Short mmCIF file of C-alpha atoms in Angstrom, two decimals:
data_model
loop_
_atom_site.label_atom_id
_atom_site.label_comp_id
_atom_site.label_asym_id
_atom_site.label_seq_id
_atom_site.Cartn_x
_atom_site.Cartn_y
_atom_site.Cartn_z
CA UNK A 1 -134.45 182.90 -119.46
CA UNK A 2 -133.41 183.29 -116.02
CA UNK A 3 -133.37 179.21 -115.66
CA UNK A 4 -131.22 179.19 -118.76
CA UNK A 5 -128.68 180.96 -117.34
CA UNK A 6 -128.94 179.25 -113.93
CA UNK A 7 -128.36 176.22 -116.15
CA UNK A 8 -125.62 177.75 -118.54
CA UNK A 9 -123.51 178.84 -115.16
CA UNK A 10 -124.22 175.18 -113.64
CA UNK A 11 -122.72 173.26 -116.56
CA UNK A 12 -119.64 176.23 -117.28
CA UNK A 13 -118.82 175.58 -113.39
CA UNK A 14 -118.88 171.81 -113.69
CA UNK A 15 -116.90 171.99 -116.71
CA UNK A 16 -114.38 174.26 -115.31
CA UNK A 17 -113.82 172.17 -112.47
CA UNK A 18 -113.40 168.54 -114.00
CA UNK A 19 -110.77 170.75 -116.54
CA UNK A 20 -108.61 172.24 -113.80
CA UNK A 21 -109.01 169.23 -111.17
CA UNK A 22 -106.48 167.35 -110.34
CA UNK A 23 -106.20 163.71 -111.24
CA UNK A 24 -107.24 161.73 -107.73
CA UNK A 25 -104.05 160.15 -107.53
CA UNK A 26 -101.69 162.57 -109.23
CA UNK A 27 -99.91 164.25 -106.15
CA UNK A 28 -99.13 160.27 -104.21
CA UNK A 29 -95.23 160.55 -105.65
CA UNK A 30 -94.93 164.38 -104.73
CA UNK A 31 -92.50 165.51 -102.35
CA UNK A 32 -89.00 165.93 -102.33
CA UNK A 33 -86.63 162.69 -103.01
CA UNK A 34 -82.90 161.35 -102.91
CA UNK A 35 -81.57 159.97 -106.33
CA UNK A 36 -78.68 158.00 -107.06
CA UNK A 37 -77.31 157.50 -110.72
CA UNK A 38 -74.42 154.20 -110.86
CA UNK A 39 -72.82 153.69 -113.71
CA UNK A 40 -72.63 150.60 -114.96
CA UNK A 41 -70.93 151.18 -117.95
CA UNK A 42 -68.32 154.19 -119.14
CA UNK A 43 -66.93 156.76 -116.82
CA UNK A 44 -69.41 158.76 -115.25
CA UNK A 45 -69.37 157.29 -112.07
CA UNK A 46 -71.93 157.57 -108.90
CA UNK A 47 -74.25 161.04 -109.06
CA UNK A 48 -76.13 161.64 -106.37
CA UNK A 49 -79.17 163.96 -107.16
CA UNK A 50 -81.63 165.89 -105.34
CA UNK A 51 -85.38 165.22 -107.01
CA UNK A 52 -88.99 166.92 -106.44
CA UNK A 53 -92.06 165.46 -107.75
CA UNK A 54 -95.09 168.05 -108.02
CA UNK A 55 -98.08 167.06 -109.59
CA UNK A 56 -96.30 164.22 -111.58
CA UNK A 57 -93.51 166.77 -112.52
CA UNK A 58 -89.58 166.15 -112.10
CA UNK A 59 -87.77 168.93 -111.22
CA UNK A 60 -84.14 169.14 -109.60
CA UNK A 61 -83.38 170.38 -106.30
CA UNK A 62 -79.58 169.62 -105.70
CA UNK A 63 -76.59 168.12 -107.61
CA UNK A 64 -73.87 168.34 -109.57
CA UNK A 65 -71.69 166.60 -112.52
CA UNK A 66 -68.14 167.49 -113.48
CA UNK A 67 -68.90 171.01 -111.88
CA UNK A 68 -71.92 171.71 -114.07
CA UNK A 69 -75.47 171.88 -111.57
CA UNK A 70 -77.80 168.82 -112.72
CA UNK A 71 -81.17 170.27 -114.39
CA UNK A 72 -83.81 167.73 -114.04
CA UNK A 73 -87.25 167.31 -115.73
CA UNK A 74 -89.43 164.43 -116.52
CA UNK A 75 -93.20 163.22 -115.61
CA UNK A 76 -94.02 160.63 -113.74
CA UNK A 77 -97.79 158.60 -114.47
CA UNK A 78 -100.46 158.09 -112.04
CA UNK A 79 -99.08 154.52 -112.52
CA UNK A 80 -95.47 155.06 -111.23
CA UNK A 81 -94.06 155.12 -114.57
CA UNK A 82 -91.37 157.00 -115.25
CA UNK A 83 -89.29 159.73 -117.67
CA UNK A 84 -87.02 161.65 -117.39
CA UNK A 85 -83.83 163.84 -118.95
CA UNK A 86 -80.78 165.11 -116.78
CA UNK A 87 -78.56 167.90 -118.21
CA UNK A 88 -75.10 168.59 -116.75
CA UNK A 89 -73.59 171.00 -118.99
CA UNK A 90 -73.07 169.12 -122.26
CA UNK A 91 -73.80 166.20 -120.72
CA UNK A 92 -77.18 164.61 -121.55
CA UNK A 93 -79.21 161.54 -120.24
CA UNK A 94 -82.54 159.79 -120.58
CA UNK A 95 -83.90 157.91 -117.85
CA UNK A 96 -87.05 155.31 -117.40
CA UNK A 97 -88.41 153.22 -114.61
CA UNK A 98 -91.02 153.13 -111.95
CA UNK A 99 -91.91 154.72 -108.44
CA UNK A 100 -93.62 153.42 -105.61
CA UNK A 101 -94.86 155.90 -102.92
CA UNK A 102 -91.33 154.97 -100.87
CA UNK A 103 -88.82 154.58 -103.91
CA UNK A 104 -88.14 154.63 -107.02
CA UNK A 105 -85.61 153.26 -109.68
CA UNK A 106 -84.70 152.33 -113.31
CA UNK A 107 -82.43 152.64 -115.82
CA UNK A 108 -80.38 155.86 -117.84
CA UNK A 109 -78.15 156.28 -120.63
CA UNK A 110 -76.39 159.46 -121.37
CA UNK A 111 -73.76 160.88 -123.50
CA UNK A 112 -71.34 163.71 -122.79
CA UNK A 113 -67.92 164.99 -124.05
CA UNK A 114 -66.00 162.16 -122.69
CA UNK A 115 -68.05 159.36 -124.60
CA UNK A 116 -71.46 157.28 -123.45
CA UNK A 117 -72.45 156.01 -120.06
CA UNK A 118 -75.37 154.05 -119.02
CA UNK A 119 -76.07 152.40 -115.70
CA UNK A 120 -79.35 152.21 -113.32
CA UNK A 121 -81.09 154.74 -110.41
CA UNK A 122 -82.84 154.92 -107.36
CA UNK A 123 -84.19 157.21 -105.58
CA UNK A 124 -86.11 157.49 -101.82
CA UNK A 125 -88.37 159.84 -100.59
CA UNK A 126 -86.08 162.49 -98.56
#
């Protein structure tokens, strides 16, 4: 009975840990990083943005768009690859691409009152 237990606890402990653990490799992109959104096409411009990375997750830490602060969010794959959305008011765009553990960049496309824009990013580690 006793040795059940003892084995019950074991496995509940191992299974608790390999749940909640961390991926290896997940935290290599976290940290805080510089972005850069260039248009390439329509009117939006260049947007620099503030980025964190924590545990895979995109969050904003600094930025703004026609005087609306830039919300961030996205995941990023033990891979590199990249996804992400950036509000600005009623502005709205998607973004793909890759990091590395130095930099990152891709591509976005976004829509907003005054029509559609599209255009590439890059961001560094800060």
């Amino acid at each position: 009975m006793i040795a059940n237990r003892m084995c019950a606890f074991a496995l509940s402990a191992a299974a608790a840990t390999t749940f909640f653990a961390a991926p290896a490799s997940a935290g290599k992109y976290d940290g805080i990083w510089s972005m850069t959104a260039v248009t390439t096409r329509g009117h939006c411009g260049v947007i620099p943005i503030g980025m964190g990375i924590s545990n895979g997750r995109i969050y904003s830490t600094g930025g703004s768009f026609a005087f609306y602060s830039i919300s961030l969010g996205g995941r990023v794959s033990n891979s590199g690859g990249v996804s992400l959305k950036a509000v600005a008011g009623p502005r709205v765009a998607l973004g793909t691409g890759r990091f590395t553990h130095v930099r990152g960049s891709g591509r976005w496309h976004g829509k907003g009152p005054s029509g559609l824009c599209s255009g590439t990013w890059t961001a560094t580690r800060s």
